[in-house]
PDB file of C-alpha atoms in Angstrom:
ATOM      1  CA  MET A1434      -0.677  -0.187  -0.198  1.00 44.00           C
ATOM      2  CA  ALA A1435       2.972   2.483   1.013  1.00 39.00           C
ATOM      3  CA  GLY A1436       4.752   1.800  -2.488  1.00 43.00           C
ATOM      4  CA  LEU A1437       1.173   2.389  -4.379  1.00 38.00           C
ATOM      5  CA  LEU A1438       0.925   5.474  -2.681  1.00 31.00           C
ATOM      6  CA  GLY A1439       4.825   6.774  -3.886  1.00 39.00           C
ATOM      7  CA  LEU A1440       4.370   5.901  -6.832  1.00 38.00           C
ATOM      8  CA  GLN A1441       1.306   8.342  -7.149  1.00 37.00           C
ATOM      9  CA  LEU A1442       2.660  10.593  -5.199  1.00 33.00           C
ATOM     10  CA  PHE A1443       6.477  10.790  -7.546  1.00 37.00           C
ATOM     11  CA  PRO A1444       5.080  12.806 -10.963  1.00 38.00           C
ATOM     12  CA  MET A1445       3.502  15.037  -8.448  1.00 34.00           C
ATOM     13  CA  LEU A1446       6.698  15.889  -6.726  1.00 37.00           C
ATOM     14  CA  LEU A1447       8.248  16.212 -10.264  1.00 37.00           C
ATOM     15  CA  VAL A1448       5.805  18.177 -11.272  1.00 33.00           C
ATOM     16  CA  LEU A1449       6.046  20.724  -8.094  1.00 34.00           C
ATOM     17  CA  PRO A1450       9.429  22.219  -8.498  1.00 38.00           C
ATOM     18  CA  CYS A1451       8.637  22.921 -12.012  1.00 39.00           C
ATOM     19  CA  ASN A1452       5.131  24.992 -11.139  1.00 39.00           C
ATOM     20  CA  LEU A1453       7.541  26.522  -8.378  1.00 39.00           C
ATOM     21  CA  ALA A1454       9.999  27.743 -11.257  1.00 42.00           C
ATOM     22  CA  ALA A1455       7.481  28.427 -13.893  1.00 47.00           C
ATOM     23  CA  GLN A1456       6.444  31.504 -10.722  1.00 57.00           C
ATOM     24  CA  GLU A1457       8.736  33.427  -9.827  1.00 89.00           C
ATOM     25  CA  VAL A1458       9.530  36.945  -9.684  1.00 94.00           C
ATOM     26  CA  TRP A1459      11.812  38.981 -10.870  1.00 95.00           C
ATOM     27  CA  GLN A1460      12.835  42.168  -9.821  1.00 97.00           C
ATOM     28  CA  SER A1461      15.288  45.647 -10.786  1.00 97.00           C
ATOM     29  CA  PRO A1462      16.218  47.693  -8.911  1.00 97.00           C
ATOM     30  CA  THR A1463      17.106  45.843  -5.347  1.00 97.00           C
ATOM     31  CA  TYR A1464      17.973  49.851  -4.136  1.00 96.00           C
ATOM     32  CA  THR A1465      17.699  53.229  -5.669  1.00 97.00           C
ATOM     33  CA  ILE A1466      18.151  56.683  -3.416  1.00 97.00           C
ATOM     34  CA  ALA A1467      16.396  59.681  -5.297  1.00 97.00           C
ATOM     35  CA  LEU A1468      16.501  63.707  -5.175  1.00 97.00           C
ATOM     36  CA  GLU A1469      12.567  64.589  -3.984  1.00 96.00           C
ATOM     37  CA  GLY A1470      10.912  65.478  -6.813  1.00 96.00           C
ATOM     38  CA  ASP A1471      12.473  63.152  -9.395  1.00 97.00           C
ATOM     39  CA  SER A1472      11.509  59.623 -10.727  1.00 97.00           C
ATOM     40  CA  VAL A1473      12.304  55.500  -9.810  1.00 98.00           C
ATOM     41  CA  ASN A1474      11.648  52.932 -12.449  1.00 98.00           C
ATOM     42  CA  ILE A1475      10.818  49.617 -11.117  1.00 98.00           C
ATOM     43  CA  THR A1476      10.445  46.089 -13.196  1.00 98.00           C
ATOM     44  CA  CYS A1477       8.759  43.318 -12.408  1.00 97.00           C
ATOM     45  CA  SER A1478       9.413  40.077 -14.290  1.00 96.00           C
ATOM     46  CA  THR A1479       7.162  36.266 -14.362  1.00 93.00           C
ATOM     47  CA  ARG A1480       7.168  33.590 -16.198  1.00 86.00           C
ATOM     48  CA  GLY A1481       4.693  30.778 -16.089  1.00 80.00           C
ATOM     49  CA  PRO A1482       0.039  31.952 -16.260  1.00 84.00           C
ATOM     50  CA  LEU A1483      -0.274  35.007 -14.611  1.00 91.00           C
ATOM     51  CA  LEU A1484      -3.293  37.302 -14.481  1.00 93.00           C
ATOM     52  CA  GLY A1485      -2.277  40.000 -13.067  1.00 95.00           C
ATOM     53  CA  ILE A1486       0.583  42.206 -10.851  1.00 96.00           C
ATOM     54  CA  TYR A1487       0.157  44.559  -8.232  1.00 97.00           C
ATOM     55  CA  LEU A1488       3.018  46.929  -6.821  1.00 97.00           C
ATOM     56  CA  LYS A1489       2.881  47.005  -3.180  1.00 97.00           C
ATOM     57  CA  GLN A1490       4.561  49.664  -0.820  1.00 97.00           C
ATOM     58  CA  ARG A1491       5.536  46.815   2.305  1.00 96.00           C
ATOM     59  CA  TRP A1492       7.116  49.263   5.039  1.00 94.00           C
ATOM     60  CA  PRO A1493       7.063  51.111   6.611  1.00 94.00           C
ATOM     61  CA  LYS A1494       3.779  49.599   6.616  1.00 93.00           C
ATOM     62  CA  LEU A1495       0.766  48.418   3.410  1.00 94.00           C
ATOM     63  CA  SER A1496      -0.258  49.345   0.993  1.00 94.00           C
ATOM     64  CA  ASN A1497      -1.291  49.471  -2.492  1.00 95.00           C
ATOM     65  CA  VAL A1498       0.475  51.287  -4.928  1.00 96.00           C
ATOM     66  CA  ILE A1499      -0.756  50.402  -8.066  1.00 97.00           C
ATOM     67  CA  TYR A1500      -2.232  46.622 -10.375  1.00 97.00           C
ATOM     68  CA  TYR A1501      -1.513  46.270 -13.679  1.00 97.00           C
ATOM     69  CA  GLU A1502      -3.344  43.489 -16.225  1.00 94.00           C
ATOM     70  CA  ASN A1503      -3.644  43.089 -19.553  1.00 92.00           C
ATOM     71  CA  GLY A1504      -6.385  44.575 -21.253  1.00 90.00           C
ATOM     72  CA  ARG A1505      -7.728  46.501 -18.662  1.00 93.00           C
ATOM     73  CA  GLU A1506      -7.694  50.307 -16.779  1.00 93.00           C
ATOM     74  CA  PRO A1507      -4.364  50.270 -14.106  1.00 95.00           C
ATOM     75  CA  THR A1508      -5.900  50.548 -10.429  1.00 96.00           C
ATOM     76  CA  VAL A1509      -3.563  53.438  -9.060  1.00 97.00           C
ATOM     77  CA  ASP A1510      -3.797  54.178  -5.235  1.00 96.00           C
ATOM     78  CA  GLN A1511      -4.904  57.749  -5.064  1.00 95.00           C
ATOM     79  CA  ARG A1512      -1.897  58.592  -3.125  1.00 94.00           C
ATOM     80  CA  PHE A1513      -0.275  58.099  -6.418  1.00 96.00           C
ATOM     81  CA  GLN A1514      -2.900  59.159  -9.066  1.00 95.00           C
ATOM     82  CA  GLY A1515      -0.859  61.739 -12.069  1.00 96.00           C
ATOM     83  CA  ARG A1516       2.851  60.472 -10.548  1.00 97.00           C
ATOM     84  CA  VAL A1517       2.903  56.205 -12.399  1.00 97.00           C
ATOM     85  CA  ALA A1518       3.233  55.612 -15.686  1.00 97.00           C
ATOM     86  CA  PHE A1519       3.284  51.979 -17.478  1.00 95.00           C
ATOM     87  CA  SER A1520       5.566  50.525 -19.736  1.00 95.00           C
ATOM     88  CA  GLY A1521       5.535  47.270 -21.418  1.00 94.00           C
ATOM     89  CA  LEU A1522       3.402  43.899 -20.697  1.00 92.00           C
ATOM     90  CA  GLN A1523       2.292  42.427 -17.305  1.00 92.00           C
ATOM     91  CA  HIS A1524       4.510  39.722 -17.624  1.00 94.00           C
ATOM     92  CA  ASN A1525       7.380  42.491 -17.684  1.00 96.00           C
ATOM     93  CA  LEU A1526       5.945  45.762 -16.250  1.00 97.00           C
ATOM     94  CA  THR A1527       8.387  48.706 -16.066  1.00 97.00           C
ATOM     95  CA  ILE A1528       6.110  50.682 -13.265  1.00 97.00           C
ATOM     96  CA  SER A1529       7.679  54.881 -13.119  1.00 98.00           C
ATOM     97  CA  VAL A1530       6.493  56.766 -10.330  1.00 98.00           C
ATOM     98  CA  HIS A1531       7.461  60.875 -10.578  1.00 98.00           C
ATOM     99  CA  HIS A1532       8.144  63.205  -8.660  1.00 97.00           C
ATOM    100  CA  LEU A1533       9.024  61.774  -5.317  1.00 97.00           C
ATOM    101  CA  GLN A1534       7.831  62.423  -2.149  1.00 96.00           C
ATOM    102  CA  LEU A1535      10.352  62.238   1.437  1.00 96.00           C
ATOM    103  CA  ALA A1536       6.691  59.937   2.111  1.00 95.00           C
ATOM    104  CA  ASP A1537       7.691  57.723  -0.419  1.00 97.00           C
ATOM    105  CA  THR A1538      10.314  55.718   1.488  1.00 97.00           C
ATOM    106  CA  GLY A1539      10.349  52.789   1.712  1.00 97.00           C
ATOM    107  CA  ASP A1540      10.433  48.909   0.209  1.00 98.00           C
ATOM    108  CA  TYR A1541       8.367  48.209  -2.707  1.00 98.00           C
ATOM    109  CA  ALA A1542       7.671  44.201  -3.576  1.00 98.00           C
ATOM    110  CA  CYS A1543       6.070  43.065  -6.746  1.00 97.00           C
ATOM    111  CA  GLN A1544       2.927  40.814  -5.957  1.00 96.00           C
ATOM    112  CA  ALA A1545       2.195  38.345  -8.995  1.00 96.00           C
ATOM    113  CA  ILE A1546      -1.688  36.424  -9.261  1.00 94.00           C
ATOM    114  CA  MET A1547      -0.931  33.360 -10.220  1.00 88.00           C
ATOM    115  CA  ASN A1548      -2.268  30.375  -9.259  1.00 84.00           C
ATOM    116  CA  ASN A1549      -0.846  31.583  -6.649  1.00 87.00           C
ATOM    117  CA  GLU A1550       0.516  35.223  -4.929  1.00 89.00           C
ATOM    118  CA  VAL A1551       3.710  35.437  -5.292  1.00 93.00           C
ATOM    119  CA  TRP A1552       6.538  37.838  -4.301  1.00 95.00           C
ATOM    120  CA  GLY A1553       9.655  39.689  -5.981  1.00 95.00           C
ATOM    121  CA  PRO A1554      12.104  40.763  -3.913  1.00 95.00           C
ATOM    122  CA  GLY A1555      11.683  44.193  -3.247  1.00 96.00           C
ATOM    123  CA  THR A1556      12.966  47.477  -3.782  1.00 98.00           C
ATOM    124  CA  LEU A1557      14.016  49.846  -1.219  1.00 98.00           C
ATOM    125  CA  VAL A1558      13.878  53.292  -2.355  1.00 98.00           C
ATOM    126  CA  VAL A1559      15.611  56.227  -0.478  1.00 98.00           C
ATOM    127  CA  VAL A1560      13.646  59.593  -0.863  1.00 97.00           C
ATOM    128  CA  THR A1561      16.371  62.802  -0.380  1.00 97.00           C
ATOM    129  CA  GLU A1562      15.116  66.335   0.796  1.00 94.00           C
ATOM    130  CA  LYS A1563      16.514  69.411  -1.435  1.00 87.00           C
ATOM    131  CA  LEU A1564      18.743  71.535  -0.994  1.00 79.00           C
ATOM    132  CA  PRO A1565      16.751  75.183  -0.796  1.00 76.00           C
ATOM    133  CA  GLN A1566      16.841  76.821  -3.007  1.00 66.00           C
ATOM    134  CA  THR A1567      18.257  80.203  -0.899  1.00 60.00           C
ATOM    135  CA  VAL A1568      20.905  77.539   0.234  1.00 54.00           C
ATOM    136  CA  ASN A1569      22.084  76.820  -3.944  1.00 56.00           C
ATOM    137  CA  THR A1570      21.947  81.495  -4.334  1.00 59.00           C
ATOM    138  CA  CYS A1571      24.223  81.904  -1.250  1.00 55.00           C
ATOM    139  CA  GLN A1572      26.393  79.236  -2.661  1.00 61.00           C
ATOM    140  CA  GLU A1573      26.876  80.908  -5.932  1.00 63.00           C
ATOM    141  CA  THR A1574      27.097  84.068  -4.065  1.00 65.00           C
ATOM    142  CA  GLN A1575      29.724  83.030  -2.343  1.00 68.00           C
ATOM    143  CA  LEU A1576      31.404  81.860  -5.161  1.00 61.00           C
ATOM    144  CA  ILE A1577      30.742  84.858  -6.813  1.00 66.00           C
ATOM    145  CA  HIS A1578      32.677  86.193  -4.667  1.00 66.00           C
ATOM    146  CA  PHE A1579      35.489  84.295  -4.232  1.00 58.00           C
ATOM    147  CA  ALA A1580      35.868  84.266  -7.973  1.00 61.00           C
ATOM    148  CA  LEU A1581      35.316  87.831  -8.557  1.00 63.00           C
ATOM    149  CA  PRO A1582      38.996  88.945  -7.160  1.00 69.00           C
ATOM    150  CA  MET A1583      40.915  85.663  -8.916  1.00 67.00           C
ATOM    151  CA  ALA A1584      39.398  86.678 -12.272  1.00 68.00           C
ATOM    152  CA  LEU A1585      40.890  90.284 -11.430  1.00 72.00           C
ATOM    153  CA  ALA A1586      44.115  89.516 -10.348  1.00 72.00           C
ATOM    154  CA  VAL A1587      44.893  87.327 -13.444  1.00 66.00           C
ATOM    155  CA  GLY A1588      43.428  90.751 -15.519  1.00 70.00           C
ATOM    156  CA  PHE A1589      45.748  92.277 -14.059  1.00 71.00           C
ATOM    157  CA  LEU A1590      48.352  90.400 -14.020  1.00 74.00           C
ATOM    158  CA  LEU A1591      48.489  89.522 -18.151  1.00 76.00           C
ATOM    159  CA  VAL A1592      48.095  93.444 -18.494  1.00 73.00           C
ATOM    160  CA  GLY A1593      51.393  94.140 -16.940  1.00 73.00           C
ATOM    161  CA  LEU A1594      52.526  91.140 -18.272  1.00 75.00           C
ATOM    162  CA  GLY A1595      51.807  92.497 -21.713  1.00 72.00           C
ATOM    163  CA  LEU A1596      52.498  96.136 -20.757  1.00 75.00           C
ATOM    164  CA  GLY A1597      56.435  94.258 -20.268  1.00 73.00           C
ATOM    165  CA  ALA A1598      56.496  93.275 -23.481  1.00 70.00           C
ATOM    166  CA  VAL A1599      55.706  96.124 -25.023  1.00 67.00           C
ATOM    167  CA  CYS A1600      58.246  98.053 -23.109  1.00 68.00           C
ATOM    168  CA  VAL A1601      61.232  95.882 -24.095  1.00 72.00           C
ATOM    169  CA  LEU A1602      59.707  95.414 -27.684  1.00 71.00           C
ATOM    170  CA  ARG A1603      60.302  98.666 -28.476  1.00 71.00           C
ATOM    171  CA  ARG A1604      63.629  99.459 -26.189  1.00 75.00           C
ATOM    172  CA  THR A1605      64.912  96.909 -28.298  1.00 75.00           C
ATOM    173  CA  GLN A1606      63.577  99.088 -31.608  1.00 73.00           C
ATOM    174  CA  ILE A1607      65.353 101.445 -30.104  1.00 74.00           C
ATOM    175  CA  GLN A1608      68.328 100.094 -29.415  1.00 73.00           C
ATOM    176  CA  LYS A1609      68.663  98.825 -33.062  1.00 73.00           C
ATOM    177  CA  LEU A1610      67.656 102.644 -34.375  1.00 71.00           C
ATOM    178  CA  CYS A1611      70.273 104.089 -32.827  1.00 64.00           C
ATOM    179  CA  CYS A1612      72.888 101.901 -33.695  1.00 66.00           C
ATOM    180  CA  ALA A1613      71.304 102.018 -37.572  1.00 66.00           C
ATOM    181  CA  ARG A1614      71.692 106.566 -37.667  1.00 64.00           C
ATOM    182  CA  ASP A1615      75.602 105.232 -36.124  1.00 61.00           C
ATOM    183  CA  LYS A1616      76.866 102.643 -38.161  1.00 58.00           C
ATOM    184  CA  ASN A1617      74.762 105.495 -41.232  1.00 55.00           C
ATOM    185  CA  SER A1618      76.741 108.558 -39.937  1.00 53.00           C
ATOM    186  CA  VAL A1619      80.725 107.267 -39.496  1.00 48.00           C
ATOM    187  CA  CYS A1620      79.723 105.673 -43.432  1.00 44.00           C
ATOM    188  CA  VAL A1621      78.923 109.117 -44.637  1.00 46.00           C
ATOM    189  CA  ILE A1622      82.150 111.044 -42.753  1.00 45.00           C
ATOM    190  CA  TYR A1623      84.392 108.552 -44.137  1.00 46.00           C
ATOM    191  CA  GLU A1624      83.141 109.292 -47.550  1.00 47.00           C
ATOM    192  CA  ASP A1625      83.444 112.209 -47.768  1.00 49.00           C
ATOM    193  CA  MET A1626      87.723 111.575 -46.859  1.00 50.00           C
ATOM    194  CA  SER A1627      87.767 110.005 -49.322  1.00 49.00           C
ATOM    195  CA  HIS A1628      86.075 112.210 -51.908  1.00 49.00           C
ATOM    196  CA  SER A1629      88.386 115.290 -50.080  1.00 47.00           C
ATOM    197  CA  ARG A1630      91.864 112.887 -50.572  1.00 46.00           C
ATOM    198  CA  CYS A1631      90.851 111.938 -54.098  1.00 44.00           C
ATOM    199  CA  ASN A1632      90.437 114.969 -55.033  1.00 47.00           C
ATOM    200  CA  THR A1633      93.680 116.774 -53.536  1.00 47.00           C
ATOM    201  CA  MET A1634      95.704 113.781 -55.826  1.00 49.00           C
ATOM    202  CA  SER A1635      93.411 115.066 -59.065  1.00 49.00           C
ATOM    203  CA  ILE A1636      94.506 118.403 -58.678  1.00 51.00           C
ATOM    204  CA  PRO A1637      98.019 119.034 -60.905  1.00 54.00           C
ATOM    205  CA  ASN A1638     101.220 121.102 -59.685  1.00 51.00           C
ATOM    206  CA  GLN A1639     101.113 124.955 -61.441  1.00 52.00           C
ATOM    207  CA  TYR A1640     104.028 125.049 -59.869  1.00 51.00           C
ATOM    208  CA  GLN A1641     105.756 122.202 -62.317  1.00 48.00           C
TER     209      GLN A1641
END
């Protein structure tokens, strides 16, 4: 009797792991950190027969975010109305939550409705506070106060270097001009003396 019962249960034991494997739910990412007002994307993937899929917030308190079923209008919780978008189909569905709030921080899990309810591993979403606009303005003002003197100092340095280069160039040009004038004066005197000497030698002696 026991042997007969074992033979009857054996096919069920073979089918059971296959059914469990067919009802797995994958979810990504494992965690994400976003600024207040930004968006996050959570992807739920399943295989096997599927009636529909939930995205639920499990922590800090259990609440529905959406319910999605192919061919039907998605159901969105009032807290997320106008902030949720979908892409893909229920076997591979990406849920985008926009305009994040600090209260959206929590653990989100996909729940597939199959022969039974199968949960995904979950996604931890951490929403951090944005810096106030006044803080950003103060930081920009401090940066301007620091950068302006530096820019002026660099500008004056470049102007000084430019003036120095112009002065050196001008001085070099003047020196070259003076040297050219001195050489020309010497040549003129030499030519005059040579010309005078030649004239003196060419005058015949009247007393011979």
